[in-house]
Structure formats: C-alpha cells, structure tokens
Amino acid sequence: QAEFLPAPLAYRRGPLRARLDAHAYRLPGGRVVTIFTDVTERESAEEDLHREWDRLEMVTRNVGVGLALVSPDYRVLWGNEVMRKLFGDIVGRRCHERHDGKEGADCPAAAVFATGVERDERERMSLSPEGKPVWTQVISSPLRDADGNIIAVLEAVVPVTERKQLEEQLRQAQKMEAVGRLAGGMAHDFNNLLTAIMGYAELLEEDVAHHRGARHRVQEILRSTERAATLTRQLLAFSRRQVLAPKVIDINETVKGVATLIQRLIGEDIVLRIRPGSPLGLVKVDPVQLEQVLLNLAVNARDAMPGGGTLTISTRDVKVDTALAGAHPDLKPGPAVRLEVSDTGHGMDAETLSRAFEPFFTTKLRGRGTGLGLSMVFGIVKQSGGDILVESSPGRGTTFRIYLPSALEPKTPEPVPAAAAAAPGGSETVLLVEDDRRVRELASHILRAAGYTVLPAADALQAERLAAAQGGPIQLLVTDIVMARVSGPQLAQRLAPKRPGLKILYISGYAPETVTRHIQLAPGIAFLAKPFTRDALLRKARETLDAPTLAKPKT
C-alpha cells in the first residue's frame, strides 16, 4: 500500500479530480495496480444541486409567505424563515400543536390527506411563540410520488392579522354608524314629543302657580323632560349629529376651569393630577361639549377606582405621523393636541374594551348608568374632527388619548354676558309651518300669548295658500326644515319674491346631518333646535325679527 497525490490523467483535457482507491494489487514481477475513479461529473452535479438549493433557500426566505411540508402523520418536516418568525421552531412538531386544537381535525393539511383535493384554502387562528393570536390564510396542496400517492402536503401560509384587525375596525365602524343613524331618527320623533310635553308643562305651571302641590308635580314633569332631553342630546352626540358651537380655545383653560368640579365628582380618596402642556396649540371644539367629555371620563375613572387611586389629566402638542394615521383612519397626519385622561383603576378586559364605546353597553350595576357616557365622548370627539384611542388591561388602569387637530385660526374672544330679561313678545304676523300637530298648536299658543298674529299651517302648500290669502304683511316665517313634498327652505325661496323683507326662522328636531341635506346652517341663518322651551322660541323669534340682515339660505 502506498500514499501519493493523484496527477491529471493524460486522456482528459484540463484538470481531473479523482479518488484513489486504497486497495493495491501486487502483480507478479513486483508491479502494483492502483484503481482511479473519475468523480468530476458527480461532484459537478452535486455543486449544481447545492447552488439550486441555495437559490431555493434564498427564495423561501424572502418570499414573505410561510412555507412548510407536513407529513401524513401531521408532523412538520420543514419550514422556512417566515414560518419560524410566525410560530417559532415548528420542525418536528405536529400540526395541531401549532393551531392549538385537536389532533388532525384542526390541521389544514388534514383535508388534503383525507380527500386528495388539489387545493384547500382556509383562514386559521394560531398562537405565536409569545402566546399572541396570529391570523393566517393557509393554502394546502398535495405532493405526490410517481404512483400518485400523497407523500406530503405543502402549506403556504400568508399572515393576515393586520387585515383581520382592519376588517374588525370596519365592522365596528359600520355598526356604530348604523346605531348612530337609528339614534338620529329616534331623536327626531322624541324631540317633537319633548317639545310638546315641555311646552304644555310650562303653560300648566303658570296656571297652577298658586297651588303648591300641583305646581310641585308640574315642576317634576319639567325636570323629567329636561333629563329626557339630555338623553336625546347624548344620543345625538354619540351619533355625531348634534349641533355644535365650536370655538378656537386653549384646552388647558378648559381643563383648569372644570378641575374643581371633577375633584368634587371623584371624591377625596382619589388624587387628581393636572399636567398641562406648555406651550400648547389651539383647537377648534365646542368648549361645553369638551367639558362634558372630561366629566364623563372622570366619572368612569371614579367608578373604576372604588378604593381610591389617581386620576391624571395631561395635555401636550404632538404630531400625528403617517404610521399612527394609517393605523387609525379617522386620524389625519399633522400637528395636533393630545388630551390624555388616565386612571389607576381595575381596567378592562379585551371583550369589554372592544365594546367600550357602544351605546347602552355598561358594566355598572343596574340603575347606576345609562351606558351612554363613553358613547357621547366618542361622538363629540369624532364630530369635532378628532379621534379617541383607549388602552386598558385588567389591574393596570385605563388611558384615554384624545387627538384634536391644531387650529390655524386665532383664539375666539369671550363674549360679554348680557343681563337676563323676560322673554320678549311682539305684534308682527307670523306664518308658522309645522307638520307635527302638537308642536304646531303649542307654538301657535306661545306666539299668540306673546302678542303675535299667527297663521298656522301643516305643510308648505297650506302655508302658500295662507300667505296668498293674507292681505297684510307677514314679517316672520317660522318653518320646520324637513317636510313632505316641499321643504322649509324651498318654501322660503318661493315666498321670498312675493314677500320682500320676510325674515325666516328654521326649526327642526332632526339631526344636523339630515338638516344640512336641505340647508346650509351658515352664520346669519336663524335656527332653533327641538326640543325648545317657550322662552327659547320667543327670544329666537324676536332676535330674528330684529336682525338687520339675514343670510340667504343655501339649499
């Protein structure tokens, strides 16, 4: 036996890689025969195979789709990098362990092995290595041998968790919008009823002014109608259909102004911390509604801390980036002011958190709440052009973050309060158009009692006939906005050429979204929302009559 390095053989051009067989054969005469084996082609094929495997590995690593081979006993034979990122090291594990289900039944490859279908597609909820839910779309296809038998199943796994979250957000938004539309429609009928109840109760209160017992009972009716009107306003706030009076304000001033009231609401066992940002940009919101937002959040925080705790209200300037805006479609990129209200209470679980803003949903004991507090907060923020996000978990408290876009306008000056005066009357002629009989009769009585001459009409056509028959002037048209066949603004346009100088006061119990389909409530357009009191009607009528000019409505 001898050791030596092989040399290139002469019968091939170029270098030759050869393997020396270690067996030597001694022939007679002392000669030794050594056998060489040419492995050039085999090693070249192996190199080609390795290169192809490297390319395949690179493709499976960068394809963005999880790939796995599953054996007939549902064991994972191989998985690419995406699969490892999604589920950890799954090679050798059975399929059902990844999907946290029963063996075989919950394995996407099971249907392929059982039926032989060429393609099976389904969505699955699995668990990540951290135990978090991961939604995937799994496409399974069989791998067959030469005889057509299924030897394995190839699974292509596409992560769809983000898509599922967006779908859930869309479903939630559609549900909230549907409930909001229902609330807006209910509010219209309810407002007509409340206008009649409130108005007649006010008249009855005057009739029984000297009867202590009866007057007390009438006052209870009025207080109940006011609570009912508040409930309607809450419904409209949730549905983003209430009339707002936005002003350009500094949120810090609103927080400071309501802090004392909040402290009384939450009690002495809860510490209130105010952390105002400085400097802080201005925002355009209805300051009264913003106070309601703070009070409602404070009440919820108080109920979440029955044993005491800390309530923190902070403000700061922020810039909403595209990433945050992309995750929350109602948020617009750009400068904003963030109002944050956080507590150290018992927090909310995932199910409660997902329903936090639903109207009439409450975790409080029966009789302790209407379930409209957070719904109203949600509606006010959305209608103000902002968005509200909430973070919470059991035992770790709750944080509400309200984003309001920064205002480019200067701060709205504070109005000078006027001295209170009795509701004014007049002697002008008023054409009153209202399709609800109870409201029409009530408004007619109130205006006549104040000295006005009233021409009541149930619709626009009757109003036109009354106006044509009226020989004298008509100074004021008080009309419902949304009516059958001819709307209030259309009636006003018809009467205007025939009655120069006619002043117009619009009334409606519909939500502003419905109202604005008929008229643009621009500054200078006189509008009175239902339910209204006697004083409100008389003051608005006088104010409209005394106005030097009135903007023409845009229908």
JSON list of C-alpha atoms in Angstrom, two decimals, residues 36 63 81 100 195 229-231 273 275 304 308 348 376 420 440 459 508 534:
[
{"chain": "A", "resi": 36, "resn": "PHE", "atom": "CA", "xyz": [-8.63, 5.58, -10.03]},
{"chain": "A", "resi": 63, "resn": "VAL", "atom": "CA", "xyz": [-40.85, 35.36, -0.38]},
{"chain": "A", "resi": 81, "resn": "GLU", "atom": "CA", "xyz": [-37.79, 31.51, 7.87]},
{"chain": "A", "resi": 100, "resn": "ASP", "atom": "CA", "xyz": [-53.82, 24.76, 19.49]},
{"chain": "A", "resi": 195, "resn": "THR", "atom": "CA", "xyz": [-91.24, 69.93, 22.75]},
{"chain": "A", "resi": 229, "resn": "ALA", "atom": "CA", "xyz": [-83.79, 66.00, 26.51]},
{"chain": "A", "resi": 230, "resn": "THR", "atom": "CA", "xyz": [-80.31, 65.35, 27.92]},
{"chain": "A", "resi": 231, "resn": "LEU", "atom": "CA", "xyz": [-80.64, 61.70, 26.93]},
{"chain": "A", "resi": 273, "resn": "ARG", "atom": "CA", "xyz": [-53.26, 65.43, 38.91]},
{"chain": "A", "resi": 275, "resn": "ARG", "atom": "CA", "xyz": [-50.32, 68.18, 33.89]},
{"chain": "A", "resi": 304, "resn": "ALA", "atom": "CA", "xyz": [-63.11, 52.13, 38.21]},
{"chain": "A", "resi": 308, "resn": "GLY", "atom": "CA", "xyz": [-59.23, 55.21, 45.68]},
{"chain": "A", "resi": 348, "resn": "MET", "atom": "CA", "xyz": [-60.96, 46.46, 31.23]},
{"chain": "A", "resi": 376, "resn": "MET", "atom": "CA", "xyz": [-71.23, 60.55, 23.99]},
{"chain": "A", "resi": 420, "resn": "ALA", "atom": "CA", "xyz": [-81.18, 88.38, 31.94]},
{"chain": "A", "resi": 440, "resn": "ARG", "atom": "CA", "xyz": [-97.78, 73.42, 15.83]},
{"chain": "A", "resi": 459, "resn": "ASP", "atom": "CA", "xyz": [-97.30, 71.89, 5.34]},
{"chain": "A", "resi": 508, "resn": "SER", "atom": "CA", "xyz": [-86.12, 71.07, 13.38]},
{"chain": "A", "resi": 534, "resn": "ARG", "atom": "CA", "xyz": [-91.31, 78.85, 25.46]}
]
